[in-house]
Amino acid sequence: MNASPENAPSADERVLAVLRRTTLEIVPEVAPNSFTPERTLSDLGCNSIDRAEIVTLTMEELDIAVPVHEFHQGMDIGTLAALMRKQL
């Protein structure tokens, strides 16, 4: 039996969940409760290599491609997730 659509996570929730899981895999010292849409990956202590890896792995898991020029320094996690969600 299929799960009812009301119980299925929204696209935003799905993207945020994948971003969160990937971030915690790449940078395990990030406190899980500090991962919020208002913060940036830099705020969480991710360096440029970490950020590139997080974005790449998240896009791979979601099976999407976002052009590199769409990303910019200082983008908060919520904006990053919204940018990725548009590609679903």
PDB file of N, CA and C in Angstrom:
ATOM      1  N   MET A   1       0.841  -1.180   0.000  1.00  0.00           N
ATOM      2  CA  MET A   1       0.000   0.000   0.000  1.00  0.00           C
ATOM      3  C   MET A   1       0.886   1.243   0.000  1.00  0.00           C
ATOM      4  N   ASN A   2       0.517   2.219  -0.796  1.00  0.00           N
ATOM      5  CA  ASN A   2       1.298   3.455  -0.892  1.00  0.00           C
ATOM      6  C   ASN A   2       1.004   4.380   0.272  1.00  0.00           C
ATOM      7  N   ALA A   3       2.014   5.168   0.650  1.00  0.00           N
ATOM      8  CA  ALA A   3       1.810   6.175   1.694  1.00  0.00           C
ATOM      9  C   ALA A   3       0.908   7.259   1.134  1.00  0.00           C
ATOM     10  N   SER A   4       0.081   7.823   1.976  1.00  0.00           N
ATOM     11  CA  SER A   4      -0.815   8.875   1.507  1.00  0.00           C
ATOM     12  C   SER A   4      -0.012  10.132   1.207  1.00  0.00           C
ATOM     13  N   PRO A   5      -0.464  10.908   0.219  1.00  0.00           N
ATOM     14  CA  PRO A   5       0.286  12.117  -0.154  1.00  0.00           C
ATOM     15  C   PRO A   5       0.426  13.105   0.996  1.00  0.00           C
ATOM     16  N   GLU A   6      -0.530  13.123   1.925  1.00  0.00           N
ATOM     17  CA  GLU A   6      -0.434  14.054   3.047  1.00  0.00           C
ATOM     18  C   GLU A   6       0.775  13.754   3.935  1.00  0.00           C
ATOM     19  N   ASN A   7       1.201  12.493   3.956  1.00  0.00           N
ATOM     20  CA  ASN A   7       2.325  12.092   4.811  1.00  0.00           C
ATOM     21  C   ASN A   7       3.667  12.184   4.097  1.00  0.00           C
ATOM     22  N   ALA A   8       3.644  12.384   2.785  1.00  0.00           N
ATOM     23  CA  ALA A   8       4.888  12.462   2.025  1.00  0.00           C
ATOM     24  C   ALA A   8       5.561  13.805   2.299  1.00  0.00           C
ATOM     25  N   PRO A   9       6.895  13.797   2.421  1.00  0.00           N
ATOM     26  CA  PRO A   9       7.585  15.073   2.665  1.00  0.00           C
ATOM     27  C   PRO A   9       7.460  15.975   1.438  1.00  0.00           C
ATOM     28  N   SER A  10       7.390  17.267   1.676  1.00  0.00           N
ATOM     29  CA  SER A  10       7.348  18.217   0.564  1.00  0.00           C
ATOM     30  C   SER A  10       8.715  18.220  -0.117  1.00  0.00           C
ATOM     31  N   ALA A  11       8.749  18.808  -1.301  1.00  0.00           N
ATOM     32  CA  ALA A  11      10.023  18.905  -2.026  1.00  0.00           C
ATOM     33  C   ALA A  11      11.033  19.691  -1.203  1.00  0.00           C
ATOM     34  N   ASP A  12      10.574  20.765  -0.544  1.00  0.00           N
ATOM     35  CA  ASP A  12      11.478  21.565   0.296  1.00  0.00           C
ATOM     36  C   ASP A  12      12.049  20.726   1.432  1.00  0.00           C
ATOM     37  N   GLU A  13      11.181  19.958   2.097  1.00  0.00           N
ATOM     38  CA  GLU A  13      11.634  19.112   3.207  1.00  0.00           C
ATOM     39  C   GLU A  13      12.617  18.061   2.722  1.00  0.00           C
ATOM     40  N   ARG A  14      12.345  17.492   1.554  1.00  0.00           N
ATOM     41  CA  ARG A  14      13.234  16.461   1.002  1.00  0.00           C
ATOM     42  C   ARG A  14      14.621  17.037   0.723  1.00  0.00           C
ATOM     43  N   VAL A  15      14.658  18.185   0.071  1.00  0.00           N
ATOM     44  CA  VAL A  15      15.948  18.810  -0.255  1.00  0.00           C
ATOM     45  C   VAL A  15      16.695  19.167   1.029  1.00  0.00           C
ATOM     46  N   LEU A  16      16.007  19.777   1.981  1.00  0.00           N
ATOM     47  CA  LEU A  16      16.657  20.136   3.254  1.00  0.00           C
ATOM     48  C   LEU A  16      17.171  18.898   3.981  1.00  0.00           C
ATOM     49  N   ALA A  17      16.413  17.807   3.953  1.00  0.00           N
ATOM     50  CA  ALA A  17      16.843  16.578   4.622  1.00  0.00           C
ATOM     51  C   ALA A  17      18.108  16.016   3.982  1.00  0.00           C
ATOM     52  N   VAL A  18      18.158  16.030   2.650  1.00  0.00           N
ATOM     53  CA  VAL A  18      19.358  15.529   1.958  1.00  0.00           C
ATOM     54  C   VAL A  18      20.544  16.455   2.229  1.00  0.00           C
ATOM     55  N   LEU A  19      20.320  17.769   2.172  1.00  0.00           N
ATOM     56  CA  LEU A  19      21.400  18.716   2.479  1.00  0.00           C
ATOM     57  C   LEU A  19      21.925  18.504   3.895  1.00  0.00           C
ATOM     58  N   ARG A  20      21.021  18.333   4.833  1.00  0.00           N
ATOM     59  CA  ARG A  20      21.404  18.141   6.243  1.00  0.00           C
ATOM     60  C   ARG A  20      22.229  16.861   6.408  1.00  0.00           C
ATOM     61  N   ARG A  21      21.712  15.772   5.861  1.00  0.00           N
ATOM     62  CA  ARG A  21      22.411  14.486   5.983  1.00  0.00           C
ATOM     63  C   ARG A  21      23.797  14.545   5.337  1.00  0.00           C
ATOM     64  N   THR A  22      23.868  15.149   4.156  1.00  0.00           N
ATOM     65  CA  THR A  22      25.148  15.256   3.451  1.00  0.00           C
ATOM     66  C   THR A  22      26.123  16.134   4.234  1.00  0.00           C
ATOM     67  N   THR A  23      25.636  17.239   4.768  1.00  0.00           N
ATOM     68  CA  THR A  23      26.487  18.132   5.561  1.00  0.00           C
ATOM     69  C   THR A  23      27.058  17.391   6.765  1.00  0.00           C
ATOM     70  N   LEU A  24      26.219  16.646   7.466  1.00  0.00           N
ATOM     71  CA  LEU A  24      26.675  15.934   8.660  1.00  0.00           C
ATOM     72  C   LEU A  24      27.631  14.788   8.314  1.00  0.00           C
ATOM     73  N   GLU A  25      27.494  14.232   7.106  1.00  0.00           N
ATOM     74  CA  GLU A  25      28.447  13.201   6.661  1.00  0.00           C
ATOM     75  C   GLU A  25      29.809  13.815   6.355  1.00  0.00           C
ATOM     76  N   ILE A  26      29.802  14.944   5.658  1.00  0.00           N
ATOM     77  CA  ILE A  26      31.048  15.575   5.221  1.00  0.00           C
ATOM     78  C   ILE A  26      31.755  16.280   6.380  1.00  0.00           C
ATOM     79  N   VAL A  27      30.971  16.928   7.248  1.00  0.00           N
ATOM     80  CA  VAL A  27      31.535  17.681   8.373  1.00  0.00           C
ATOM     81  C   VAL A  27      30.847  17.194   9.659  1.00  0.00           C
ATOM     82  N   PRO A  28      31.287  16.042  10.177  1.00  0.00           N
ATOM     83  CA  PRO A  28      30.606  15.441  11.330  1.00  0.00           C
ATOM     84  C   PRO A  28      30.649  16.289  12.600  1.00  0.00           C
ATOM     85  N   GLU A  29      31.542  17.269  12.656  1.00  0.00           N
ATOM     86  CA  GLU A  29      31.597  18.102  13.865  1.00  0.00           C
ATOM     87  C   GLU A  29      30.482  19.152  13.920  1.00  0.00           C
ATOM     88  N   VAL A  30      29.699  19.270  12.835  1.00  0.00           N
ATOM     89  CA  VAL A  30      28.559  20.199  12.846  1.00  0.00           C
ATOM     90  C   VAL A  30      27.500  19.650  13.809  1.00  0.00           C
ATOM     91  N   ALA A  31      27.033  20.490  14.700  1.00  0.00           N
ATOM     92  CA  ALA A  31      25.967  20.094  15.629  1.00  0.00           C
ATOM     93  C   ALA A  31      24.661  20.000  14.833  1.00  0.00           C
ATOM     94  N   PRO A  32      23.984  18.856  14.881  1.00  0.00           N
ATOM     95  CA  PRO A  32      22.754  18.696  14.090  1.00  0.00           C
ATOM     96  C   PRO A  32      21.718  19.793  14.322  1.00  0.00           C
ATOM     97  N   ASN A  33      21.606  20.286  15.541  1.00  0.00           N
ATOM     98  CA  ASN A  33      20.604  21.321  15.823  1.00  0.00           C
ATOM     99  C   ASN A  33      21.010  22.690  15.293  1.00  0.00           C
ATOM    100  N   SER A  34      22.246  22.840  14.830  1.00  0.00           N
ATOM    101  CA  SER A  34      22.685  24.123  14.283  1.00  0.00           C
ATOM    102  C   SER A  34      22.368  24.237  12.791  1.00  0.00           C
ATOM    103  N   PHE A  35      21.916  23.142  12.174  1.00  0.00           N
ATOM    104  CA  PHE A  35      21.583  23.143  10.747  1.00  0.00           C
ATOM    105  C   PHE A  35      20.181  23.721  10.577  1.00  0.00           C
ATOM    106  N   THR A  36      20.112  25.010  10.253  1.00  0.00           N
ATOM    107  CA  THR A  36      18.832  25.690  10.069  1.00  0.00           C
ATOM    108  C   THR A  36      18.866  26.465   8.748  1.00  0.00           C
ATOM    109  N   PRO A  37      17.695  26.704   8.149  1.00  0.00           N
ATOM    110  CA  PRO A  37      17.654  27.380   6.844  1.00  0.00           C
ATOM    111  C   PRO A  37      18.261  28.773   6.831  1.00  0.00           C
ATOM    112  N   GLU A  38      18.301  29.458   7.969  1.00  0.00           N
ATOM    113  CA  GLU A  38      18.830  30.821   8.008  1.00  0.00           C
ATOM    114  C   GLU A  38      20.347  30.875   7.990  1.00  0.00           C
ATOM    115  N   ARG A  39      20.986  29.789   8.326  1.00  0.00           N
ATOM    116  CA  ARG A  39      22.453  29.770   8.421  1.00  0.00           C
ATOM    117  C   ARG A  39      23.071  29.426   7.078  1.00  0.00           C
ATOM    118  N   THR A  40      24.332  29.765   6.931  1.00  0.00           N
ATOM    119  CA  THR A  40      25.073  29.365   5.736  1.00  0.00           C
ATOM    120  C   THR A  40      25.933  28.161   6.090  1.00  0.00           C
ATOM    121  N   LEU A  41      26.386  27.463   5.076  1.00  0.00           N
ATOM    122  CA  LEU A  41      27.303  26.346   5.326  1.00  0.00           C
ATOM    123  C   LEU A  41      28.588  26.864   5.955  1.00  0.00           C
ATOM    124  N   SER A  42      29.012  28.066   5.587  1.00  0.00           N
ATOM    125  CA  SER A  42      30.201  28.673   6.205  1.00  0.00           C
ATOM    126  C   SER A  42      29.975  28.910   7.690  1.00  0.00           C
ATOM    127  N   ASP A  43      28.753  29.356   8.055  1.00  0.00           N
ATOM    128  CA  ASP A  43      28.417  29.561   9.472  1.00  0.00           C
ATOM    129  C   ASP A  43      28.631  28.279  10.271  1.00  0.00           C
ATOM    130  N   LEU A  44      28.382  27.151   9.610  1.00  0.00           N
ATOM    131  CA  LEU A  44      28.492  25.848  10.283  1.00  0.00           C
ATOM    132  C   LEU A  44      29.932  25.342  10.338  1.00  0.00           C
ATOM    133  N   GLY A  45      30.857  26.103   9.755  1.00  0.00           N
ATOM    134  CA  GLY A  45      32.268  25.718   9.791  1.00  0.00           C
ATOM    135  C   GLY A  45      32.738  24.960   8.562  1.00  0.00           C
ATOM    136  N   CYS A  46      31.927  24.948   7.516  1.00  0.00           N
ATOM    137  CA  CYS A  46      32.310  24.248   6.285  1.00  0.00           C
ATOM    138  C   CYS A  46      33.233  25.143   5.462  1.00  0.00           C
ATOM    139  N   ASN A  47      34.357  24.589   5.036  1.00  0.00           N
ATOM    140  CA  ASN A  47      35.259  25.350   4.173  1.00  0.00           C
ATOM    141  C   ASN A  47      34.799  25.204   2.711  1.00  0.00           C
ATOM    142  N   SER A  48      35.497  25.829   1.790  1.00  0.00           N
ATOM    143  CA  SER A  48      35.062  25.829   0.390  1.00  0.00           C
ATOM    144  C   SER A  48      35.030  24.425  -0.207  1.00  0.00           C
ATOM    145  N   ILE A  49      35.971  23.588   0.165  1.00  0.00           N
ATOM    146  CA  ILE A  49      35.988  22.211  -0.341  1.00  0.00           C
ATOM    147  C   ILE A  49      34.802  21.434   0.226  1.00  0.00           C
ATOM    148  N   ASP A  50      34.533  21.596   1.524  1.00  0.00           N
ATOM    149  CA  ASP A  50      33.363  20.955   2.145  1.00  0.00           C
ATOM    150  C   ASP A  50      32.085  21.376   1.425  1.00  0.00           C
ATOM    151  N   ARG A  51      31.942  22.677   1.189  1.00  0.00           N
ATOM    152  CA  ARG A  51      30.726  23.201   0.560  1.00  0.00           C
ATOM    153  C   ARG A  51      30.543  22.627  -0.833  1.00  0.00           C
ATOM    154  N   ALA A  52      31.618  22.566  -1.605  1.00  0.00           N
ATOM    155  CA  ALA A  52      31.537  22.011  -2.961  1.00  0.00           C
ATOM    156  C   ALA A  52      31.124  20.540  -2.910  1.00  0.00           C
ATOM    157  N   GLU A  53      31.692  19.797  -1.977  1.00  0.00           N
ATOM    158  CA  GLU A  53      31.371  18.376  -1.840  1.00  0.00           C
ATOM    159  C   GLU A  53      29.919  18.184  -1.393  1.00  0.00           C
ATOM    160  N   ILE A  54      29.462  18.990  -0.450  1.00  0.00           N
ATOM    161  CA  ILE A  54      28.083  18.905   0.040  1.00  0.00           C
ATOM    162  C   ILE A  54      27.108  19.168  -1.105  1.00  0.00           C
ATOM    163  N   VAL A  55      27.350  20.221  -1.866  1.00  0.00           N
ATOM    164  CA  VAL A  55      26.459  20.576  -2.970  1.00  0.00           C
ATOM    165  C   VAL A  55      26.485  19.484  -4.043  1.00  0.00           C
ATOM    166  N   THR A  56      27.658  19.004  -4.399  1.00  0.00           N
ATOM    167  CA  THR A  56      27.780  17.976  -5.429  1.00  0.00           C
ATOM    168  C   THR A  56      27.075  16.689  -5.021  1.00  0.00           C
ATOM    169  N   LEU A  57      27.331  16.218  -3.808  1.00  0.00           N
ATOM    170  CA  LEU A  57      26.707  14.975  -3.349  1.00  0.00           C
ATOM    171  C   LEU A  57      25.195  15.119  -3.209  1.00  0.00           C
ATOM    172  N   THR A  58      24.743  16.287  -2.762  1.00  0.00           N
ATOM    173  CA  THR A  58      23.298  16.523  -2.642  1.00  0.00           C
ATOM    174  C   THR A  58      22.647  16.491  -4.019  1.00  0.00           C
ATOM    175  N   MET A  59      23.241  17.151  -4.991  1.00  0.00           N
ATOM    176  CA  MET A  59      22.686  17.138  -6.346  1.00  0.00           C
ATOM    177  C   MET A  59      22.677  15.724  -6.915  1.00  0.00           C
ATOM    178  N   GLU A  60      23.734  14.958  -6.660  1.00  0.00           N
ATOM    179  CA  GLU A  60      23.774  13.572  -7.146  1.00  0.00           C
ATOM    180  C   GLU A  60      22.646  12.752  -6.537  1.00  0.00           C
ATOM    181  N   GLU A  61      22.449  12.878  -5.227  1.00  0.00           N
ATOM    182  CA  GLU A  61      21.405  12.107  -4.565  1.00  0.00           C
ATOM    183  C   GLU A  61      20.016  12.496  -5.060  1.00  0.00           C
ATOM    184  N   LEU A  62      19.813  13.783  -5.322  1.00  0.00           N
ATOM    185  CA  LEU A  62      18.515  14.256  -5.805  1.00  0.00           C
ATOM    186  C   LEU A  62      18.360  14.085  -7.313  1.00  0.00           C
ATOM    187  N   ASP A  63      19.446  13.693  -7.984  1.00  0.00           N
ATOM    188  CA  ASP A  63      19.465  13.511  -9.436  1.00  0.00           C
ATOM    189  C   ASP A  63      19.067  14.805 -10.156  1.00  0.00           C
ATOM    190  N   ILE A  64      19.735  15.888  -9.761  1.00  0.00           N
ATOM    191  CA  ILE A  64      19.503  17.195 -10.372  1.00  0.00           C
ATOM    192  C   ILE A  64      20.836  17.806 -10.781  1.00  0.00           C
ATOM    193  N   ALA A  65      20.757  18.848 -11.581  1.00  0.00           N
ATOM    194  CA  ALA A  65      21.947  19.626 -11.946  1.00  0.00           C
ATOM    195  C   ALA A  65      21.579  21.103 -11.855  1.00  0.00           C
ATOM    196  N   VAL A  66      22.359  21.837 -11.105  1.00  0.00           N
ATOM    197  CA  VAL A  66      22.175  23.280 -10.981  1.00  0.00           C
ATOM    198  C   VAL A  66      23.428  23.924 -11.569  1.00  0.00           C
ATOM    199  N   PRO A  67      23.262  24.842 -12.512  1.00  0.00           N
ATOM    200  CA  PRO A  67      24.442  25.493 -13.086  1.00  0.00           C
ATOM    201  C   PRO A  67      25.273  26.193 -12.009  1.00  0.00           C
ATOM    202  N   VAL A  68      26.572  26.067 -12.128  1.00  0.00           N
ATOM    203  CA  VAL A  68      27.496  26.611 -11.135  1.00  0.00           C
ATOM    204  C   VAL A  68      27.280  28.104 -10.929  1.00  0.00           C
ATOM    205  N   HIS A  69      26.979  28.838 -11.975  1.00  0.00           N
ATOM    206  CA  HIS A  69      26.828  30.293 -11.851  1.00  0.00           C
ATOM    207  C   HIS A  69      25.644  30.696 -10.971  1.00  0.00           C
ATOM    208  N   GLU A  70      24.752  29.746 -10.654  1.00  0.00           N
ATOM    209  CA  GLU A  70      23.597  30.050  -9.799  1.00  0.00           C
ATOM    210  C   GLU A  70      23.975  30.112  -8.310  1.00  0.00           C
ATOM    211  N   PHE A  71      25.097  29.509  -7.964  1.00  0.00           N
ATOM    212  CA  PHE A  71      25.539  29.507  -6.567  1.00  0.00           C
ATOM    213  C   PHE A  71      26.373  30.753  -6.301  1.00  0.00           C
ATOM    214  N   HIS A  72      26.247  31.280  -5.083  1.00  0.00           N
ATOM    215  CA  HIS A  72      27.096  32.420  -4.717  1.00  0.00           C
ATOM    216  C   HIS A  72      27.475  32.326  -3.250  1.00  0.00           C
ATOM    217  N   GLN A  73      28.595  32.925  -2.929  1.00  0.00           N
ATOM    218  CA  GLN A  73      29.110  32.936  -1.558  1.00  0.00           C
ATOM    219  C   GLN A  73      28.089  33.573  -0.628  1.00  0.00           C
ATOM    220  N   GLY A  74      27.933  33.008   0.529  1.00  0.00           N
ATOM    221  CA  GLY A  74      27.040  33.588   1.523  1.00  0.00           C
ATOM    222  C   GLY A  74      25.588  33.182   1.378  1.00  0.00           C
ATOM    223  N   MET A  75      25.297  32.256   0.459  1.00  0.00           N
ATOM    224  CA  MET A  75      23.922  31.797   0.264  1.00  0.00           C
ATOM    225  C   MET A  75      23.497  30.982   1.487  1.00  0.00           C
ATOM    226  N   ASP A  76      22.358  31.354   2.087  1.00  0.00           N
ATOM    227  CA  ASP A  76      21.923  30.587   3.253  1.00  0.00           C
ATOM    228  C   ASP A  76      21.346  29.238   2.817  1.00  0.00           C
ATOM    229  N   ILE A  77      21.230  28.332   3.765  1.00  0.00           N
ATOM    230  CA  ILE A  77      20.809  26.962   3.470  1.00  0.00           C
ATOM    231  C   ILE A  77      19.403  26.935   2.870  1.00  0.00           C
ATOM    232  N   GLY A  78      18.507  27.781   3.353  1.00  0.00           N
ATOM    233  CA  GLY A  78      17.155  27.836   2.809  1.00  0.00           C
ATOM    234  C   GLY A  78      17.143  28.242   1.345  1.00  0.00           C
ATOM    235  N   THR A  79      17.946  29.241   0.996  1.00  0.00           N
ATOM    236  CA  THR A  79      18.046  29.691  -0.395  1.00  0.00           C
ATOM    237  C   THR A  79      18.684  28.611  -1.259  1.00  0.00           C
ATOM    238  N   LEU A  80      19.702  27.961  -0.741  1.00  0.00           N
ATOM    239  CA  LEU A  80      20.356  26.860  -1.447  1.00  0.00           C
ATOM    240  C   LEU A  80      19.354  25.744  -1.716  1.00  0.00           C
ATOM    241  N   ALA A  81      18.563  25.387  -0.715  1.00  0.00           N
ATOM    242  CA  ALA A  81      17.560  24.333  -0.875  1.00  0.00           C
ATOM    243  C   ALA A  81      16.506  24.740  -1.905  1.00  0.00           C
ATOM    244  N   ALA A  82      16.077  26.001  -1.884  1.00  0.00           N
ATOM    245  CA  ALA A  82      15.073  26.479  -2.847  1.00  0.00           C
ATOM    246  C   ALA A  82      15.623  26.417  -4.276  1.00  0.00           C
ATOM    247  N   LEU A  83      16.882  26.772  -4.445  1.00  0.00           N
ATOM    248  CA  LEU A  83      17.522  26.712  -5.744  1.00  0.00           C
ATOM    249  C   LEU A  83      17.551  25.277  -6.273  1.00  0.00           C
ATOM    250  N   MET A  84      17.863  24.337  -5.387  1.00  0.00           N
ATOM    251  CA  MET A  84      17.887  22.927  -5.765  1.00  0.00           C
ATOM    252  C   MET A  84      16.479  22.385  -6.030  1.00  0.00           C
ATOM    253  N   ARG A  85      15.524  22.815  -5.216  1.00  0.00           N
ATOM    254  CA  ARG A  85      14.156  22.329  -5.360  1.00  0.00           C
ATOM    255  C   ARG A  85      13.591  22.678  -6.731  1.00  0.00           C
ATOM    256  N   LYS A  86      13.971  23.823  -7.288  1.00  0.00           N
ATOM    257  CA  LYS A  86      13.484  24.235  -8.609  1.00  0.00           C
ATOM    258  C   LYS A  86      13.860  23.225  -9.688  1.00  0.00           C
ATOM    259  N   GLN A  87      14.897  22.432  -9.437  1.00  0.00           N
ATOM    260  CA  GLN A  87      15.387  21.488 -10.428  1.00  0.00           C
ATOM    261  C   GLN A  87      14.725  20.109 -10.315  1.00  0.00           C
ATOM    262  N   LEU A  88      13.925  19.917  -9.291  1.00  0.00           N
ATOM    263  CA  LEU A  88      13.262  18.608  -9.117  1.00  0.00           C
ATOM    264  C   LEU A  88      12.161  18.420 -10.125  1.00  0.00           C
TER     265      LEU A  88
END
